[in-house]
Each structure stands twice: as structure tokens, then as C-alpha cells.
XYZ file of C-alpha atoms in Angstrom:
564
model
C 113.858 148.905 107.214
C 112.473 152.073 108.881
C 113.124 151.095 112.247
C 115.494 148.647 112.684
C 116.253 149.431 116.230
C 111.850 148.252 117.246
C 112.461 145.169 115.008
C 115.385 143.368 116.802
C 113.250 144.252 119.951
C 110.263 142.303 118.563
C 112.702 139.177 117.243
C 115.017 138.996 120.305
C 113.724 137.829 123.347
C 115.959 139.369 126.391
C 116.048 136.532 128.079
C 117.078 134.308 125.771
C 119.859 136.955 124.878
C 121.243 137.277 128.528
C 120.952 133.316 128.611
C 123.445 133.081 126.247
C 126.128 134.912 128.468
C 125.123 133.892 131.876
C 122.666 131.038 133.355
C 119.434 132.120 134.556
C 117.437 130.934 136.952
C 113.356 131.376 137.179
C 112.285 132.796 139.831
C 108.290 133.980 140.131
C 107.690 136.546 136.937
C 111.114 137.023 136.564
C 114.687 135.273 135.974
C 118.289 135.747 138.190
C 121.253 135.704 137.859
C 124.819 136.483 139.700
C 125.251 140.083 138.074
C 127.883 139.868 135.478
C 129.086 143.727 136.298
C 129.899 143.604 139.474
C 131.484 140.666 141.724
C 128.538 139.384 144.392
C 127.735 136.148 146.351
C 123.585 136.713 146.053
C 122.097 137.177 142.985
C 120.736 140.664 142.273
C 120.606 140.772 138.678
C 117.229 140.244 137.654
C 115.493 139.951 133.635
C 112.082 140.572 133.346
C 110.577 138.712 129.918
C 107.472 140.892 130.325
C 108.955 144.356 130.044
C 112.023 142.749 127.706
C 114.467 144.574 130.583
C 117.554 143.892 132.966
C 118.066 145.099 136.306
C 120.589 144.547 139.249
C 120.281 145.700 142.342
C 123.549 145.510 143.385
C 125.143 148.119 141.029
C 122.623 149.980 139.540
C 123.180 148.859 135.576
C 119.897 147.984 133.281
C 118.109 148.754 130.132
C 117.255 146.560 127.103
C 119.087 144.335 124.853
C 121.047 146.973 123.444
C 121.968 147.897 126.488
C 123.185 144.942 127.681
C 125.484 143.974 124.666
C 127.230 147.145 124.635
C 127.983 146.583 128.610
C 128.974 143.342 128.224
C 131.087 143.382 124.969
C 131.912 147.120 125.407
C 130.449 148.174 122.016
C 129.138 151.668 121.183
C 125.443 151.440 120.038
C 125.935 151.217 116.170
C 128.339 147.920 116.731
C 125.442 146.991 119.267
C 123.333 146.765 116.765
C 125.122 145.603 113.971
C 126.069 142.637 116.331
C 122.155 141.807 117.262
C 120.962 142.728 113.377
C 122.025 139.000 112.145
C 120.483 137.744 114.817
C 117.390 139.288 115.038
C 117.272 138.574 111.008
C 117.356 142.178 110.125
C 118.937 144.256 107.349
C 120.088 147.218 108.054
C 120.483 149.876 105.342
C 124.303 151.413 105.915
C 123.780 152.567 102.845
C 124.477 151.051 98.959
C 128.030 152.016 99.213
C 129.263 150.527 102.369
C 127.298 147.686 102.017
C 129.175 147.137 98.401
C 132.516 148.186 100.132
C 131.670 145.132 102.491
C 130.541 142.672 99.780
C 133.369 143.555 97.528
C 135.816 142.801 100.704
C 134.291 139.283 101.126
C 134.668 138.378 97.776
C 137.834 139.000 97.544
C 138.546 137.239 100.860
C 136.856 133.570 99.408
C 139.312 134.697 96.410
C 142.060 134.334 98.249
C 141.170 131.207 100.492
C 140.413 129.567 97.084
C 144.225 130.453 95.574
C 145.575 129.358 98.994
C 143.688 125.420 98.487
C 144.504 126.003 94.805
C 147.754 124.238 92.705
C 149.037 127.640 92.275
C 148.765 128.304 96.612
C 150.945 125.100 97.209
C 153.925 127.294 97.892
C 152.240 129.315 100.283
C 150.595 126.287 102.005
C 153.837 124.609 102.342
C 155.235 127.826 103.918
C 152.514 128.321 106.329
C 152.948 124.664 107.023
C 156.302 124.995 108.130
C 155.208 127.779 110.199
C 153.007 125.015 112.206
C 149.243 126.119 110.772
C 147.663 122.994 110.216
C 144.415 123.246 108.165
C 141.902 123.652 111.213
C 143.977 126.764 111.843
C 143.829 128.305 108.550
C 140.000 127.910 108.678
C 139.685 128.780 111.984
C 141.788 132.371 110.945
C 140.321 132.431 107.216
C 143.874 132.683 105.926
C 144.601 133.284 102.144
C 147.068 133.691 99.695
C 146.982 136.352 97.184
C 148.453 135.195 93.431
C 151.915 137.173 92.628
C 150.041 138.450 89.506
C 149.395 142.295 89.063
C 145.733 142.084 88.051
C 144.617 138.175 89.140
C 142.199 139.824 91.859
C 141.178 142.953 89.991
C 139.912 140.554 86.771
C 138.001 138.035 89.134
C 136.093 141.007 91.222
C 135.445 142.457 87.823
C 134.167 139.665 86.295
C 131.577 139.736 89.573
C 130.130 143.203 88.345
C 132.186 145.384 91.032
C 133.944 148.344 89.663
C 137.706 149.460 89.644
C 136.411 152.789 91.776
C 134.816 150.009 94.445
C 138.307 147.622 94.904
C 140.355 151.384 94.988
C 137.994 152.283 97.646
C 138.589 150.061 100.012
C 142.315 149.384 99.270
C 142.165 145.994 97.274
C 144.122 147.777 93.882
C 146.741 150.557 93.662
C 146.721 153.226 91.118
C 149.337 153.236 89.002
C 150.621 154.905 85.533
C 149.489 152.137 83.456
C 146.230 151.510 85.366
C 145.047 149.732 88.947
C 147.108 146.960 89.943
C 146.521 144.453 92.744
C 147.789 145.835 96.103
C 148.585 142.043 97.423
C 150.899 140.013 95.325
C 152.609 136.919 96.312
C 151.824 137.134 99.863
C 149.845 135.247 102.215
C 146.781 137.084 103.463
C 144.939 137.330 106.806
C 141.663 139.104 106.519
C 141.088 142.038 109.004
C 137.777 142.021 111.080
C 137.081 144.560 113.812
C 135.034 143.955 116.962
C 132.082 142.786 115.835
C 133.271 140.404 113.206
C 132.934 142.746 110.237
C 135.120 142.510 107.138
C 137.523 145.928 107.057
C 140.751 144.926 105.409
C 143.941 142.693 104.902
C 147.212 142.179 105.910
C 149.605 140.123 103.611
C 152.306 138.703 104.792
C 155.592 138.585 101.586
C 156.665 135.092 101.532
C 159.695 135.528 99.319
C 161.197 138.132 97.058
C 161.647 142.258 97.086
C 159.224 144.421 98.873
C 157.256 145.542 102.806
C 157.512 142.223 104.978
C 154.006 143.072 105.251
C 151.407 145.442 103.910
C 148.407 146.275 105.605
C 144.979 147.842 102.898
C 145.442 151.999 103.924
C 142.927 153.391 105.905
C 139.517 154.104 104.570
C 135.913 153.749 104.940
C 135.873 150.546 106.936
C 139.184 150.412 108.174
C 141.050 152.781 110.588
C 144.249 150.911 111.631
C 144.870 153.734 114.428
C 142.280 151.971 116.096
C 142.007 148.669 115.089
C 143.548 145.548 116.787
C 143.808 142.113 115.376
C 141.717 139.632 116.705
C 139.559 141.502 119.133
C 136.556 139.760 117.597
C 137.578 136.746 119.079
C 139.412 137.687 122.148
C 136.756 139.989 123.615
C 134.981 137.374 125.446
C 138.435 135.624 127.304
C 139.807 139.690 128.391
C 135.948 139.460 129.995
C 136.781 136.447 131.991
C 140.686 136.585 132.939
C 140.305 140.053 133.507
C 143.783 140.931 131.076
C 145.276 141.479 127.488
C 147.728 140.397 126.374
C 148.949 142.271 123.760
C 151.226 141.243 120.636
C 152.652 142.724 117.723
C 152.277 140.482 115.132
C 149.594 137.982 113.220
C 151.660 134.990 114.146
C 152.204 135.596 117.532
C 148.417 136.297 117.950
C 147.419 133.506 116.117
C 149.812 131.385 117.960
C 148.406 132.460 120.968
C 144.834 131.604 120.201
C 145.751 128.168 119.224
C 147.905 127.282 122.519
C 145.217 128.724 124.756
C 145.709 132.303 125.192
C 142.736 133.660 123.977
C 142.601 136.684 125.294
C 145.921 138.204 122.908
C 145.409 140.659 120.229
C 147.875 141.963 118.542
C 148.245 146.284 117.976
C 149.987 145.346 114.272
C 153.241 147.106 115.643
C 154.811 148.547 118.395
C 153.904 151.675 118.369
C 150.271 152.233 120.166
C 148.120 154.954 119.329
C 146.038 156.679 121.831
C 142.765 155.182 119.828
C 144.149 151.449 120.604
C 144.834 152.587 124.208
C 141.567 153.438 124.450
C 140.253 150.313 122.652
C 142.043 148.258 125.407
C 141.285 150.238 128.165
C 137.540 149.525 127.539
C 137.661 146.161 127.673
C 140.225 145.409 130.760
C 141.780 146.752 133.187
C 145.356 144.991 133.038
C 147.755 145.086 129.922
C 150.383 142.288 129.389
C 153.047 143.661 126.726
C 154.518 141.274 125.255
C 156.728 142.154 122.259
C 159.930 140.987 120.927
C 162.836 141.180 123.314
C 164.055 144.123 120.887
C 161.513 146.691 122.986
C 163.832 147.948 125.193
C 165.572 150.359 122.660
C 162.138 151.808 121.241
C 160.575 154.563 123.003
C 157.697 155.426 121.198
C 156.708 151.880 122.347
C 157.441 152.770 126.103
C 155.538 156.312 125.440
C 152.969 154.127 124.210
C 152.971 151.827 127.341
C 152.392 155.275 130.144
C 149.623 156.241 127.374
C 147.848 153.314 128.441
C 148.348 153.552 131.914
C 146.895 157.522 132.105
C 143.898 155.579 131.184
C 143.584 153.363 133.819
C 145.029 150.052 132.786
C 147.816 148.579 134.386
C 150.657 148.168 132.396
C 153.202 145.179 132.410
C 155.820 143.904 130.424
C 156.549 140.319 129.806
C 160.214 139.244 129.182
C 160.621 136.447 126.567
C 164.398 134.858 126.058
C 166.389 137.153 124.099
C 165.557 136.556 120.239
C 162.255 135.085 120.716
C 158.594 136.368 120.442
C 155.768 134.767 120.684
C 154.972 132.812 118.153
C 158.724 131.129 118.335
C 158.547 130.597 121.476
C 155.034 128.821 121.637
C 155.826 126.978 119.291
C 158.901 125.182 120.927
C 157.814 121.909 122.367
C 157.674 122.989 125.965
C 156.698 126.731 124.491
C 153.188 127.253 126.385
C 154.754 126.129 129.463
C 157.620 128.816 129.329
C 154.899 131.200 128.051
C 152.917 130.965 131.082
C 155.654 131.393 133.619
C 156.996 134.516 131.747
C 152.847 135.996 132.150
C 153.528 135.187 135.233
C 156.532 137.117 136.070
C 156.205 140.043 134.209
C 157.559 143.809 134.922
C 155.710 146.564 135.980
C 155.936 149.119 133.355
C 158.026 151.707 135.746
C 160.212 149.045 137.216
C 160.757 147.927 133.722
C 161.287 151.139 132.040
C 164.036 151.672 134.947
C 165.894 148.640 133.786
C 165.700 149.426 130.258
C 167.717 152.963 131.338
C 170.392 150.627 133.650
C 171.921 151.512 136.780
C 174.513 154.376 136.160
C 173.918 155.672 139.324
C 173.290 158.695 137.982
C 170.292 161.083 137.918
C 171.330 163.250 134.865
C 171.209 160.321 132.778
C 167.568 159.557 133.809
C 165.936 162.973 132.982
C 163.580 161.037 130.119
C 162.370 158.340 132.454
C 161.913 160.468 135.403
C 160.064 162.825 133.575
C 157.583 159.770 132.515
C 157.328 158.650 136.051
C 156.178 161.781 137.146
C 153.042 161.267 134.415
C 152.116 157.994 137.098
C 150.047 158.599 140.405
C 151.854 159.076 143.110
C 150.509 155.916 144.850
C 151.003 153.758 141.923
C 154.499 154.639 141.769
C 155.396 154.232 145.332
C 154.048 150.621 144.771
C 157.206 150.117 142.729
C 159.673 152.787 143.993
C 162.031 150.502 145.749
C 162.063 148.087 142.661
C 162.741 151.197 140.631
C 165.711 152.875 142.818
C 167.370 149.957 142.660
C 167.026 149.146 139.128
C 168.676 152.795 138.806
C 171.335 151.969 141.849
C 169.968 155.063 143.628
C 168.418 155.545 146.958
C 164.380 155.115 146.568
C 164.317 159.271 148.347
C 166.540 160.179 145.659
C 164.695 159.277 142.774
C 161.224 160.414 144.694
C 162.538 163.644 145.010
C 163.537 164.141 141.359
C 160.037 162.748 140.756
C 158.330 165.377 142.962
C 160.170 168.141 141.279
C 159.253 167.255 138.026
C 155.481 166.938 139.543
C 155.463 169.944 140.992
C 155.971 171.456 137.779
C 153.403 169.534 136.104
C 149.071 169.856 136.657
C 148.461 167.353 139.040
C 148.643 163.762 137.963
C 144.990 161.768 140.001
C 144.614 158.265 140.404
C 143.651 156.948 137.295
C 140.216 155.673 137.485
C 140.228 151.888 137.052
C 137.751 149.173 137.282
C 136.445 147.886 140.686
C 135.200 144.432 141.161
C 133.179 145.213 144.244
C 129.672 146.984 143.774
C 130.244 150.829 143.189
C 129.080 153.206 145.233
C 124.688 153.775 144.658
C 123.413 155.892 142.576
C 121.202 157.708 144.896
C 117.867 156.302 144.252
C 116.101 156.887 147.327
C 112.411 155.169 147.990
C 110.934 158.311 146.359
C 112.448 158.251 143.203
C 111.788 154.556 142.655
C 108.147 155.895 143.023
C 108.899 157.921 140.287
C 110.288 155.428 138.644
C 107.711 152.932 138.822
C 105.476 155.261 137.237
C 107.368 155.959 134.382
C 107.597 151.697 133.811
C 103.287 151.558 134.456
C 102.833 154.307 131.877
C 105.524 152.936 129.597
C 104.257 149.210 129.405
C 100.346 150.384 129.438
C 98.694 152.333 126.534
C 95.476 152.173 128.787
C 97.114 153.868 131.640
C 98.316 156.641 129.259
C 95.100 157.494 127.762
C 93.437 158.081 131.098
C 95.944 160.135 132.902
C 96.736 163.858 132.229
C 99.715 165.896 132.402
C 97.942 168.507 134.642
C 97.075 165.539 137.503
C 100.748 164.001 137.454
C 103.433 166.378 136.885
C 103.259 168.037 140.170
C 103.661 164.684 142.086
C 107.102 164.309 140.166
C 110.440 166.276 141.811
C 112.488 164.191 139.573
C 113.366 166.135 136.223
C 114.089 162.587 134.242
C 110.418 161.445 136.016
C 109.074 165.092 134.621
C 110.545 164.675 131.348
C 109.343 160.814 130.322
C 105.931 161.185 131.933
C 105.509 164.046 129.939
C 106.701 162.865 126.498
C 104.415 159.808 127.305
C 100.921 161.815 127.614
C 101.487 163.732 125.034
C 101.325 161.248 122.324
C 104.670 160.174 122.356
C 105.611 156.285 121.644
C 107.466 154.455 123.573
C 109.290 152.655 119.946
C 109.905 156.250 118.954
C 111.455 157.508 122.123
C 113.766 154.097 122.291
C 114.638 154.631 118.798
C 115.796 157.773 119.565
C 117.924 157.641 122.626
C 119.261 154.577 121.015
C 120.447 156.820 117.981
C 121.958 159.668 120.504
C 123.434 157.443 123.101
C 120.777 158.630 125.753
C 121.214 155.554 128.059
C 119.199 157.521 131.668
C 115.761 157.158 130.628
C 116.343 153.525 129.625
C 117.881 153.252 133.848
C 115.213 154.677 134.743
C 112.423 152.125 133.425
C 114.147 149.370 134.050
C 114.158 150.402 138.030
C 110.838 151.082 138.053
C 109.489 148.073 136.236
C 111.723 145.927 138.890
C 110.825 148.158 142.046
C 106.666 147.709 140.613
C 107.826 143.996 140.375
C 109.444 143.691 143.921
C 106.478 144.744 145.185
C 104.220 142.250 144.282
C 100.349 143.876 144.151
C 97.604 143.779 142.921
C 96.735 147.781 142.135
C 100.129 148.958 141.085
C 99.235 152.112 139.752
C 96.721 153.220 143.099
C 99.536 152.282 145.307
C 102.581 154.555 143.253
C 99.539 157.496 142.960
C 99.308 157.437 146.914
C 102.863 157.177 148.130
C 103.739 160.229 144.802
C 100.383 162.032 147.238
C 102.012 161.156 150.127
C 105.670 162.401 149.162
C 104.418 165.632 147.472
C 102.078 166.408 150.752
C 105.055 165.545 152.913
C 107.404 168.118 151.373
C 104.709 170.899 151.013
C 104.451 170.512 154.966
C 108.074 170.690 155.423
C 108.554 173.517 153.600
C 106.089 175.367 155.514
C 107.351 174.524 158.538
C 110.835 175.865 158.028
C 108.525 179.123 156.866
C 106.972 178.948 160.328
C 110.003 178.129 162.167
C 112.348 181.123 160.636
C 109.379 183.664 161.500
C 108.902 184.295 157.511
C 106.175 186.239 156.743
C 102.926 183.422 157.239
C 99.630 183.834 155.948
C 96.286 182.533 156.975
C 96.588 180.374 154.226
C 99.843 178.734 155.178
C 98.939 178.085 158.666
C 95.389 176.597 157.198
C 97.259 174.842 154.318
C 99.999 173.495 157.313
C 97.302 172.250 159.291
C 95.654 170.717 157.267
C 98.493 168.672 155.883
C 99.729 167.936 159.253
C 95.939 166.617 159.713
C 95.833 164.553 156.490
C 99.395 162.753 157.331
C 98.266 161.642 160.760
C 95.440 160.199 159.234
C 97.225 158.201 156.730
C 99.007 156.856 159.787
């Protein structure tokens, strides 16, 4: 489809769409809602149907549809629109080859489902049985079993018309001396989607025999494990609401989690976290629940992992499990979501917990590692936890902030990492002239009629504001407003789409019956009233005047008394 971005537009009505995340209610030409950005008591956040925007005026945030599902599930534009495509009942063209990598990766996933309900899967479905999945689970997860033959995949997906090159592509066979061979044998499989619900990958899991506990398909095309964690898809929406991740290592214990009612785990797929999966998390929440075997103390690429996270803003926590459990053993005990939910509930700060994992020598030279780490930390985050820390280390709180300082000192200076606020942030500056502006950007966005009888010449030296300059601009001179979405929607340009949707809400707000005469007066009124102020800091600094200031001050100062 040529533009795919103008056909979701035309199929998805925004208020339907918000509808579906938050309850509106009607009120006059528009709908309300509590803003779902920003904690309030008074709805601000408004949806207009006509101009298919959002707009609060609490915090600032608006746009479109796209706009709205990447704030709300934290999605880049592409995965934006990927998500609404389906919806909207569009195709988009990615391209013959991925879309081949992604049908090839399907097939092969109702391949394995089938061998897993199959005579031959019974050995696998007794093990996973034992392991407590019942059959709503295994549907629920899409679990799988792939065959411990060496080609059982590769003949079936050939036998569908895809090619050896395709399955090596995206990981499904191995190359070896006497040909491809199936990369999963004998093991039970749980299909990798990312954040919007795409097909990128497996994991199999070896049930018995020689080989990797698990394999995971290598990175390619579709999927990049640096950044990928498993079940984000479905856990986006509960991090939204409790505010947290919790964060696993394995498929089990993520799985497990889902099923006893923590829906908000993913698991990383180890325990070493890459910056990309930092970042990944640190869009999505601002609070981090670790929660790993009770074997993390002795790995610190895990703990360098853990201050990663918390140079991006998230705060960091560590749950302690009973030695020699993790998660999925332990939720899986009678009493198990119980216990679970008092150890979330008494969980570590990362520097208090780091500090325990080092022991109290009493020593400072045997600290050098950690203290170098805390020094990474703010200094006001730290001094949350310093007592907690000095005594984990049986030293004196000073002690251990003055090996910190030093170690500071040495360093660039660590700021406050910027987290997430759940009050309104500060405003964005939009005085009563600029939403002038603004308002006629929306007029001559929504109305072809207005366009084609205004000129550049008349209305460009009303505007101060260079993003006013810019659109109004574009707009009478033949641009359209599909091709100019399309385009900042392709670059990630998200001002101009601000900007409209505060104007059409201001324009809104106000209720009358001549928009356009009364934003052409008060843009008059503001252009007049800075002309006369600049001349009268002219007059006032004994600047060189001229007959035509003074007449042009006068006159001004005449014109604004009249308007009262």
C-alpha cells in the first residue's frame, strides 16, 4: 500500500482507540478522560473525534493515534504501526523477504504445537506435565515440542515451498558437513515474540540426553536477543499499571509467574543484562524487581548489570528467594504465591544488597569493587541507603561515605538520574500567544477552504513562533496535510503533531462561532503589541528615532486603545 500510515488513519477511529485503554466520557464536541500520563483528580485529557486528536491539559502530551500507542505502550513508530496495521486491516509491505522470514517462523511454530499434541510429543507432554502446565497454559504460551530427528522440520517447511536459504536465515536449520540439519531436536519449544506480538525466534528447552540445557535461534533479521525479553508482549500492559518489573531469568519462572498472577515478569533469558534490555526496561517502568536464583550473589556481571539499570533511572531491587529456589519452584509450592509476594515485598535495595553480597570484614581494602560501583549512584540515592550499607560492611556510615567521595571525586560527576514523576511535569511554555499560533495551524490544517484563500505574504508576519512559521508555510504552499503526517511519522518528528493538537483543543475551548476572524485579530493584536514595545524601548534608550517611528508609535499606541 503506498501510504499505509493515511490508511490506518481513515480505518481507526481515535476514539474508539483511546476507549479501549481508558473510559471516556462525552462531553459537548469532545470526549474526557483522567489523563493516563500523568496522575490528576480532574480530567484534562480530552479526544476530539472531529480532528481524530488527543490532548491534555495537564501535561502537555497529544497527537494522533500513532502517537498515542507509542506513549502508552512505549513503542517506537514502526512497532506503532505494525501494532495498529491488523487492526486497521492493512498490509504493510516489509518487504518479500521479511515477510517470508515471518511466515516461515509461524509455520514452523504450528509444526511444533502439532508434534507436542502428537503420539510422538507424549514424552514431552508428560514432562511439561510434571512441571505443572496444564493444557490452558500451553495454549495460552503456544508451547511446542520439536521431534529429536535431524531433518523432521526442515522436510515439513520444504514440503510448504520455503527454501533451505529461508529456515538458515532465520535460525530454524544449522549448516553442517553433510547438509542443514534441524537446530531444535528433542526439546520442548517456546516461541519468541517481541513487543508487539511478532514471531522472532525459539527457545528449546533439552528434556533428556547430551547437549545446551537450552538453545535459543542466533541472532538475525528478526531477532536480536541483546535486546529482547521474554514475554514483554504480554506483560507491557500490568508494568503500566503496578508501576514495576519484575524481572526473571528463565521461561519457567516467567511463565509461572503469569499463571499465579504476576503479570508484569519478563524474563532477560539469563543473568547477564545488556545495556539494550536496560534500556528496554527502563522505558516501560521506573522500578526493577530482580529476582534470580539465590546463586546471584557470586556473579558480577549480573550486579554490573543491576547499576547499568539504575544509571538509567530505574530503581533497582533485589528479591531474596529461600536458598535453592527460583521462581518457578517456589510458585509452584502449595503456599508458593503467598511466599512470593512477601519476598516482593521485602526486597533489597541494589546498594544495600550488593554490600551484603561483599560481607562485613570490616575492612575497606576488601571493598574497593563495590565502592567503586557505589560511587556510579547519585549521591542522594545512596545516602537513602548509607546506614543500611555501613552496616552491612560493619563500618561507620562516614567511613564508607568518605571512600565513596574519593572515588567520586575522581570520577565526572554522577546527576540524579532522571526518573519518572507521577505528578504533572513542569509546562511547556505555551503562553496565550502561541496557542494563537497554534490554533491557526489546527484551522488551516482541518480546512482546505481556509488554505486556498489565505497567502503566505498576509500570515507569516503575524507568526513569532518558528514551528507556527514552518507548518503555516508548508500548508499554503500546496503541501498536504497526509503527506506531511506521513512524513514526520517516518522521521520521528513528533512537535508539529503537539502543536495541532493544542490548537485544535485551544479553537475548541473556545467555543465560537468565527474561529478563524477571532485567531486573525488577537495574531493583529499580538504582532501590533510587540511592534509598539519595541519602539518604545527605542524611545526610551534615546536610540536614534525617526519621524516614522514616532508616527508608526503613535499610531499603534492609538489603534490599541481603541481595541480597548
Amino acid at each position: 500500500m503506498d501510504d499505509p500510515v493515511r490508511a490506518i488513519k481513515e480505518r481507526i477511529d481515535i476514539v474508539d482507540l483511546v476507549s479501549s485503554y481508558i473510559p471516556l466520557r462525552k462531553r459537548g464536541r469532545s470526549y474526557v478522560a483522567l489523563c493516563p500520563f500523568h496522575s490528576e483528580r480532574t480530567p484534562s485529557f480530552t479526544v476530539s473525534r472531529e480532528r481524530q486528536t488527543y490532548h491534555c491539559f495537564g501535561c502537555g502530551k497529544g497527537g494522533d493515534i500513532f502517537s498515542f500507542v507509542m506513549e502508552m505502550e512505549n513503542l517506537p513508530f514502526r512497532e506503532a504501526l505494525e501494532k495498529l496495521a491488523p487492526m486497521a486491516g492493512v498490509q504493510l509491505d516489509s518487504g518479500p523477504g521479511r515477510r517470508r522470514s515471518r511466515d516461515v517462523l509461524e509455520e514452523a511454530l504450528r509444526f511444533f504445537r502439532d508434534a507436542l499434541a502428537s503420539r510422538e510429543g507424549a514424552y514431552a507432554a508428560a514432562y511439561l506435565e510434571r512441571r505443572r502446565l496444564d493444557r490452558r497454559a500451553l495454549e495460552l504460551f503456544e508451547i511446542g515440542w520439536a521431534p529429536a530427528s535431524w531433518g523432521a522440520l526442515r522436510d515439513h517447511l520444504s514440503s510448504l515451498g520455503f527454501s533451505r536459504e529461508e529456515m538458515l536465515e532465520v535460525g530454524l536449520l544449522v549448516e553442517g558437513s553433510k547438509g542443514p540439519y534441524d537446530r531444535f531436536r528433542g526439546r520442548v519449544i517456546f516461541p519468541l515474540r517481541n513487543e508487539t506480538g511478532r514471531l522472532v525466534g525459539f527457545g528449546g528447552r533439552l528434556v533428556d540426553g547430551e547437549g545446551a540445557k537450552y538453545v535459543n535461534s542466533p541472532e538475525g533479521p528478526l531477532f536480536e536477543k541483546r535486546k529482547f525479553l521474554y514475554l514483554l508482549n504480554m506483560a507491557k500492559h500490568a508494568i503500566r499499571e503496578r508501576g514495576r518489573v519484575i524481572l526473571v531469568e528463565g521461561y519457567m519462572d516467567a511463565i509461572r509467574c503469569h499463571l499465579t498472577g504476576f503479570s508484569e515478569a519478563v524474563a532477560c533469558l539469563g543473568t547477564s543484562l545488556t545495556e539494550e534490555q536496560c534500556g528496554v526496561i527502563a522505558r516501560h517502568a521506573d522500578r526493577c524487581l530482580i529476582c534470580f536464583d539465590s546463586d546471584l550473589a557470586g556473579q558480577e556481571a549480573t550486579i554490573r548489570g543491576m547499576y547499568m539499570l539504575n544509571r538509567l533511572g530505574v530503581d533497582v531491587e533485589v528479591v531474596r528467594l529461600p536458598r535453592g529456589k527460583d521462581p518457578d519452584e517456589l510458585l509452584s509450592q502449595p503456599d508458593g504465591a503467598s511466599d512470593f509476594r512477601r519476598a516482593l515485598e521485602s526486597t533489597l535495595p541494589l546498594p544495600v544488597f550488593h554490600a551484603e553480597v561483599k560481607g562485613g570484614g570490616g575492612s575497606l581494602k576488601e571493598t574497593g569493587d563495590l565502592l567503586d560501583q557505589l560511587a556510579t549512584l547519585s549521591p542522594a540515592y545512596l545516602k537513602r541507603h548509607m546506614p543500611r550499607v555501613a552496616e552491612a560492611l560493619s563500618l561507620l556510615p562516614h567511613e564508607v561515605e568518605r571512600e565513596v567521595a574519593g572515588r567520586r571525586s575522581s570520577k565526572p560527576r554522577v546527576a540524579e538520574p532522571a526518573r519518572r514523576e507521577a505528578s504533572v511535569p513542569p509546562s511547556r511554555g505555551d503562553s496565550r500567544e502561541d496557542l494563537w499560533e497554534w490554533g491557526l495551524c489546527s484551522l488551516l490544517w482541518t480546512n482546505p477552504d481556509l488554505r486556498s484563500r489565505q497567502s503566505p505574504e498576509a500570515l507569516l508576519p503575524l507568526l513569532m513562533r518558528e514551528e507556527a512559521r514552518v507548518l503555516v508555510l508548508a500548508l499554503l504552499c500546496g503541501e498536504r496535510p497526509e503527506e506531511l503526517e506521513s512524513r514526520w511519522h517516518r522521521t520521528g518528528e513528533t512537535v508539529f503533531l503537539s502543536v495541532l493538537a493544542k490548537g485544535g483543543a485551544f479553537i475548541d475551548g473556545l467555543g465560537l462561532d468565527d474561529p478563524l476572524g477571532a485567531v486573525l485579530l488577537n495574531l493583529e493584536r499580538n504582532r501590533d503589541l510587540r511592534r509598539y514595545e519595541a519602539l518604545k524601548v527605542k524611545i526610551a534608550r534615546g536610540d536614534q528615532v525617526t519621524q516614522e517611528d514616532l508616527r508608526e508609535f503613535f499610531a499603534l499606541a492609538a489603534k490599541m486603545k481603541g481595541r480597548g
